[in-house]
Coordinates of C-alpha atoms in Angstrom, one line a residue:
X1 CA 163.1 213.8 45.2
X2 CA 162.8 211.2 42.5
X3 CA 166.0 209.6 43.9
X4 CA 164.4 209.0 47.3
X5 CA 161.2 207.5 45.8
X6 CA 163.3 205.3 43.5
X7 CA 165.5 204.1 46.4
X8 CA 162.5 203.2 48.6
X9 CA 160.9 201.3 45.7
X10 CA 164.1 199.5 44.6
X11 CA 165.0 198.3 48.1
X12 CA 161.5 197.4 49.1
X13 CA 161.7 199.6 52.3
X14 CA 158.7 199.0 54.5
X15 CA 156.6 202.2 54.5
X16 CA 156.8 203.9 57.9
X17 CA 153.8 205.3 59.7
X18 CA 152.8 208.5 58.2
X19 CA 154.5 208.0 54.8
X20 CA 152.2 208.5 51.8
X21 CA 149.5 210.1 54.0
X22 CA 150.8 213.6 53.5
X23 CA 150.9 213.7 49.7
X24 CA 153.6 212.7 47.2
X25 CA 156.2 215.2 48.5
X26 CA 158.8 213.0 50.4
X27 CA 160.0 216.1 52.3
X28 CA 156.7 215.8 54.3
X29 CA 157.3 212.1 55.2
X30 CA 158.4 211.3 58.7
X31 CA 162.1 210.6 58.9
X32 CA 163.0 212.8 55.9
X33 CA 164.5 216.2 56.3
X34 CA 165.0 218.6 53.3
X35 CA 166.4 222.0 52.6
X36 CA 166.2 224.3 49.6
X37 CA 169.2 223.9 47.2
X38 CA 171.3 227.0 46.8
X39 CA 171.6 226.5 43.0
X40 CA 168.1 225.4 42.1
X41 CA 164.5 226.0 43.1
X42 CA 163.6 222.5 44.4
X43 CA 164.4 220.9 47.8
X44 CA 167.0 218.3 48.4
X45 CA 167.2 215.5 51.1
X46 CA 169.6 216.4 53.8
X47 CA 168.4 214.1 56.6
X48 CA 167.3 210.5 56.3
X49 CA 166.2 208.4 59.3
X50 CA 165.4 204.8 58.5
X51 CA 166.0 203.5 61.9
X52 CA 164.1 200.3 62.9
X53 CA 162.4 199.9 59.5
X54 CA 163.0 196.1 59.1
X55 CA 165.6 196.7 56.4
X56 CA 167.4 193.5 55.3
X57 CA 169.9 192.4 52.7
X58 CA 173.1 194.3 52.0
X59 CA 173.8 198.0 52.6
X60 CA 172.8 199.9 49.5
X61 CA 174.6 202.6 47.6
X62 CA 173.6 206.1 48.6
X63 CA 175.8 207.8 46.0
X64 CA 172.9 209.8 44.6
X65 CA 172.2 211.6 47.8
X66 CA 175.0 214.2 47.4
X67 CA 173.5 216.7 49.9
X68 CA 172.9 214.2 52.7
X69 CA 174.1 215.4 56.1
X70 CA 172.5 212.9 58.5
X71 CA 171.9 209.2 57.8
X72 CA 170.5 206.9 60.4
X73 CA 170.1 203.2 59.5
X74 CA 170.3 201.8 63.0
X75 CA 168.3 198.8 64.4
X76 CA 167.8 197.0 61.1
X77 CA 169.3 193.8 59.6
X78 CA 171.6 195.2 57.1
X79 CA 174.6 193.0 56.2
X80 CA 177.9 193.3 54.2
X81 CA 180.6 195.8 54.5
X82 CA 180.3 199.6 54.2
X83 CA 183.1 199.9 51.7
X84 CA 182.9 203.0 49.4
X85 CA 179.1 203.1 49.3
X86 CA 179.0 206.3 51.4
X87 CA 182.1 207.9 50.0
X88 CA 180.2 210.3 47.7
X89 CA 178.4 211.8 50.7
X90 CA 180.8 214.7 51.1
X91 CA 178.5 216.7 53.4
X92 CA 177.8 213.9 55.8
X93 CA 178.1 215.0 59.5
X94 CA 176.3 212.1 61.3
X95 CA 176.2 208.4 60.4
X96 CA 174.5 205.8 62.6
X97 CA 174.8 202.2 61.5
X98 CA 174.4 200.6 64.9
X99 CA 172.6 197.3 65.6
X100 CA 172.9 195.7 62.2
X101 CA 174.8 192.7 60.8
X102 CA 177.5 194.7 59.1
X103 CA 181.0 193.3 58.9
X104 CA 184.4 193.8 57.4
X105 CA 187.5 195.7 58.3
X106 CA 186.7 199.3 59.2
X107 CA 190.2 200.5 58.2
X108 CA 190.3 198.9 54.7
X109 CA 186.7 199.0 53.7
X110 CA 185.3 202.3 54.9
X111 CA 185.5 205.7 53.2
X112 CA 183.6 208.5 54.7
X113 CA 183.3 212.3 54.5
X114 CA 186.1 214.4 56.2
X115 CA 183.3 216.6 57.7
X116 CA 182.0 213.7 59.8
X117 CA 181.1 214.7 63.4
X118 CA 179.3 211.6 64.7
X119 CA 180.1 208.0 63.8
X120 CA 178.1 205.1 65.5
X121 CA 179.0 201.6 64.4
X122 CA 178.2 199.7 67.6
X123 CA 176.6 196.3 67.8
X124 CA 177.8 194.9 64.4
X125 CA 180.4 192.4 63.4
X126 CA 183.3 194.6 62.3
X127 CA 186.7 193.1 62.9
X128 CA 190.3 193.9 62.6
X129 CA 192.1 196.7 64.5
X130 CA 191.0 200.3 65.1
X131 CA 192.2 202.0 62.0
X132 CA 194.4 205.0 62.1
X133 CA 192.3 206.3 59.3
X134 CA 189.7 207.3 61.8
X135 CA 192.0 210.0 63.1
X136 CA 191.7 211.9 59.8
X137 CA 188.2 213.0 60.8
X138 CA 189.3 216.0 62.9
X139 CA 185.7 217.2 63.4
X140 CA 184.6 214.0 65.2
X141 CA 182.7 214.7 68.4
X142 CA 181.1 211.3 69.0
X143 CA 182.7 207.9 68.2
X144 CA 181.0 204.7 69.1
X145 CA 182.5 201.4 67.8
X146 CA 181.5 199.3 70.8
X147 CA 180.2 195.8 70.8
X148 CA 182.1 194.5 67.7
X149 CA 184.9 192.1 67.2
X150 CA 187.8 194.6 67.1
X151 CA 191.2 193.5 68.1
X152 CA 194.7 194.9 68.6
X153 CA 195.9 198.0 70.5
X154 CA 194.1 201.3 70.8
X155 CA 196.1 203.8 68.7
X156 CA 197.8 206.6 70.7
X157 CA 196.7 209.4 68.3
X158 CA 193.8 211.1 70.0
X159 CA 195.4 214.5 69.9
X160 CA 194.4 214.5 66.2
X161 CA 190.7 214.6 67.4
X162 CA 190.6 217.9 69.2
X163 CA 186.8 218.0 69.3
X164 CA 186.1 214.5 70.6
X165 CA 183.6 214.5 73.4
X166 CA 182.5 210.8 73.6
X167 CA 184.6 207.7 72.9
X168 CA 183.0 204.3 73.3
X169 CA 185.1 201.2 72.7
X170 CA 183.3 198.7 75.0
X171 CA 182.7 195.1 74.3
X172 CA 185.5 194.3 71.9
X173 CA 188.8 192.3 72.2
X174 CA 191.1 195.2 72.4
X175 CA 194.4 194.8 74.3
X176 CA 197.4 196.8 75.3
X177 CA 197.6 200.0 77.2
X178 CA 195.2 202.9 77.5
X179 CA 196.6 205.7 75.3
X180 CA 198.2 208.5 77.3
X181 CA 197.1 211.0 74.7
X182 CA 193.5 210.7 76.0
X183 CA 194.5 212.7 79.1
X184 CA 195.2 215.7 76.9
X185 CA 192.0 215.8 74.8
X186 CA 190.4 218.7 76.7
X187 CA 186.9 218.2 75.1
X188 CA 186.6 214.5 76.1
X189 CA 183.9 214.0 78.7
X190 CA 183.0 210.3 78.4
X191 CA 185.3 207.4 77.9
X192 CA 184.2 203.8 78.0
X193 CA 186.4 200.8 77.2
X194 CA 185.0 198.2 79.5
X195 CA 184.8 194.5 78.6
X196 CA 188.1 194.3 76.7
X197 CA 191.5 192.9 77.5
X198 CA 193.3 196.1 78.2
X199 CA 196.4 195.8 80.4
X200 CA 199.0 198.0 82.0
X201 CA 198.3 200.9 84.4
X202 CA 195.8 203.8 84.2
X203 CA 197.5 206.9 82.7
X204 CA 198.0 209.9 85.0
X205 CA 195.6 212.7 84.4
X206 CA 193.1 210.5 82.5
X207 CA 190.1 212.0 84.2
X208 CA 191.3 215.6 84.1
X209 CA 188.5 216.5 81.7
X210 CA 186.2 213.5 82.0
X211 CA 182.7 213.3 83.5
X212 CA 182.3 209.5 83.1
X213 CA 184.9 206.8 83.0
X214 CA 184.2 203.0 82.6
X215 CA 187.2 200.6 82.4
X216 CA 185.5 197.7 84.1
X217 CA 186.2 194.1 83.2
X218 CA 189.7 194.4 81.8
X219 CA 193.2 193.4 83.0
X220 CA 194.5 196.7 84.3
X221 CA 197.2 196.6 86.9
X222 CA 199.2 198.9 89.2
X223 CA 198.0 201.6 91.6
X224 CA 195.1 203.9 91.0
X225 CA 196.5 207.3 90.1
X226 CA 196.4 209.6 93.1
X227 CA 194.3 212.3 91.2
X228 CA 191.9 209.9 89.4
X229 CA 188.8 210.7 91.6
X230 CA 189.7 214.3 92.2
X231 CA 188.7 216.4 89.1
X232 CA 185.7 218.6 89.9
X233 CA 183.6 217.6 87.0
X234 CA 184.0 213.8 87.5
X235 CA 180.6 212.0 88.1
X236 CA 181.1 208.3 87.5
X237 CA 184.0 205.9 87.7
X238 CA 183.7 202.1 87.1
X239 CA 186.9 200.1 87.6
X240 CA 185.2 196.8 88.5
X241 CA 187.0 193.5 87.9
X242 CA 190.6 194.4 87.1
X243 CA 193.8 193.7 88.9
X244 CA 194.4 197.1 90.5
X245 CA 196.3 197.2 93.7
X246 CA 197.5 199.5 96.4
X247 CA 195.4 202.0 98.4
X248 CA 192.3 204.0 97.4
X249 CA 193.4 207.6 96.7
X250 CA 192.3 210.2 99.2
X251 CA 190.9 212.9 97.0
X252 CA 187.3 212.9 95.7
X253 CA 185.2 215.1 93.5
X254 CA 182.1 216.6 95.2
X255 CA 180.1 215.7 92.1
X256 CA 181.1 212.0 92.1
X257 CA 177.9 210.0 92.5
X258 CA 179.0 206.5 91.3
X259 CA 182.3 204.9 92.3
X260 CA 182.7 201.1 91.6
X261 CA 185.9 199.4 92.6
X262 CA 184.6 195.9 93.1
X263 CA 186.8 192.8 92.3
X264 CA 190.3 194.2 92.5
X265 CA 193.4 193.8 94.7
X266 CA 193.0 197.0 96.7
X267 CA 194.4 197.2 100.2
X268 CA 194.8 199.7 103.0
X269 CA 191.9 201.5 104.6
X270 CA 188.9 203.3 103.2
X271 CA 189.9 207.0 103.2
X272 CA 188.1 209.2 105.7
X273 CA 188.0 211.9 102.9
X274 CA 185.3 209.8 101.2
X275 CA 183.0 212.1 103.1
X276 CA 184.0 214.9 100.7
X277 CA 182.1 213.0 98.0
X278 CA 178.9 214.6 99.1
X279 CA 177.0 213.6 95.9
X280 CA 177.9 209.9 96.2
X281 CA 174.9 207.5 95.6
X282 CA 176.6 204.2 94.7
X283 CA 179.8 203.1 96.4
X284 CA 181.0 199.5 95.7
X285 CA 184.2 198.0 97.2
X286 CA 183.1 194.4 97.2
X287 CA 185.8 191.7 97.0
X288 CA 189.1 193.5 97.8
X289 CA 191.7 193.3 100.6
X290 CA 190.7 196.5 102.5
X291 CA 191.5 196.7 106.2
X292 CA 190.9 199.1 109.0
X293 CA 187.5 200.4 110.2
X294 CA 184.5 201.6 108.3
X295 CA 184.9 205.4 108.4
X296 CA 182.0 207.2 110.0
X297 CA 182.6 210.0 107.5
X298 CA 180.5 208.0 105.0
X299 CA 177.5 209.4 106.9
X300 CA 178.3 212.8 105.2
X301 CA 177.3 211.3 101.9
X302 CA 173.6 212.0 102.5
X303 CA 172.5 210.7 99.1
X304 CA 174.1 207.3 99.5
X305 CA 171.7 204.6 98.3
X306 CA 174.0 201.5 97.9
X307 CA 177.1 200.8 100.1
X308 CA 178.8 197.5 99.4
X309 CA 181.9 196.8 101.5
X310 CA 181.5 193.0 101.6
X311 CA 184.3 190.4 101.2
X312 CA 187.1 192.5 102.6
X313 CA 189.1 192.4 105.9
X314 CA 187.5 195.4 107.6
X315 CA 187.5 195.4 111.4
X316 CA 185.8 197.1 114.3
X317 CA 182.2 198.1 114.8
X318 CA 179.6 199.4 112.3
X319 CA 179.4 203.1 112.7
X320 CA 176.1 204.2 114.3
X321 CA 176.3 207.3 112.1
X322 CA 175.3 205.2 109.0
X323 CA 171.8 205.2 110.4
X324 CA 171.6 208.9 109.5
X325 CA 171.7 208.0 105.8
X326 CA 168.0 208.3 105.0
X327 CA 168.5 207.3 101.3
X328 CA 170.4 204.1 102.1
X329 CA 168.6 201.0 100.7
X330 CA 171.4 198.4 100.4
X331 CA 174.2 197.9 102.9
X332 CA 176.5 194.9 102.2
X333 CA 179.0 194.1 105.0
X334 CA 179.3 190.3 105.0
X335 CA 182.6 188.4 105.0
X336 CA 184.6 190.9 107.0
X337 CA 186.0 190.8 110.5
X338 CA 183.5 193.2 112.1
X339 CA 182.6 193.0 115.7
X340 CA 180.2 194.6 118.2
X341 CA 176.5 195.2 117.8
X342 CA 174.3 196.2 114.9
X343 CA 173.6 199.8 115.7
X344 CA 169.9 200.4 116.6
X345 CA 170.0 203.4 114.2
X346 CA 170.0 200.8 111.4
X347 CA 167.0 198.9 112.7
X348 CA 165.0 200.0 109.6
X349 CA 167.5 198.5 107.2
X350 CA 168.2 194.9 106.5
X351 CA 171.9 194.5 107.1
X352 CA 173.9 191.5 105.8
X353 CA 176.6 191.9 108.4
X354 CA 178.3 188.5 108.3
X355 CA 178.0 187.9 112.0
X356 CA 175.2 187.4 114.5
X357 CA 174.3 189.9 117.2
X358 CA 175.3 188.6 120.7

């Protein structure tokens, strides 16, 4: 307990609401969690939450908190590199340093506990490549290193993380291919690597175990794998602004509620099997090279709220069945080759159709 009080005083930590109002026992302060030591009669600090406490200067040394399991220093203004300042925290399971001004090379500077399950380093200034040293933390379930200045390829070593559930790499300068090993991490449910410079094709089986996939704003090429939208647990897919080509695959998960394919080089027709995606709420195909007619089977997607098919080469009439979509709020059809009348069933909806009614 003396260690915590000394730390707060030495680092001039702003006193959070409720601190000091419940006596001198820090275990009663908000943001501090304690447990009874196995070897002695007093309590030890195991959980320390100093998120959004206006902390400034460089990251301090936490070596005296040997029993610490959870440390949250997010949303402050801490600077410098992490280095070995947390290396003595052998029990640490969760570390959140997001939204600070930390920098340095993650691989060379950082030494953390092998027991780590959650690591959040997002919205800092870390640079260099994704270190292979991260793959020594076999218990990792949640890894977020998004919104930094990381470069280089993504290592193809994810089978060393058999418990990984969430992987967030967004908003860096990563390049190269998407690792094929991600397809075989059976625990992985969310993968986001949007806003990078990733290239190559999407690996087969990538969504076998995923619920959410975001690869938007990259440089991916090739056809969309035929099974990408099919796994039964899949809920969201965002492939916006890549260079994907070929047709849209014909299989769709019934749980899929968000499918965004805007800004690619897709061609062919919109599959009639899109009606199987009965949970679909957002469907965006804006700015591709799609041809054929608008499938009436879209009317089976009763929860559809936004349908954007603009800037394609679609032909034929607007299906009157779309008027049965009671949840539809936005319908974008401009810049196509549609003809005929605007169906009276859509009279309650403002339609940007790209042509004037005769």
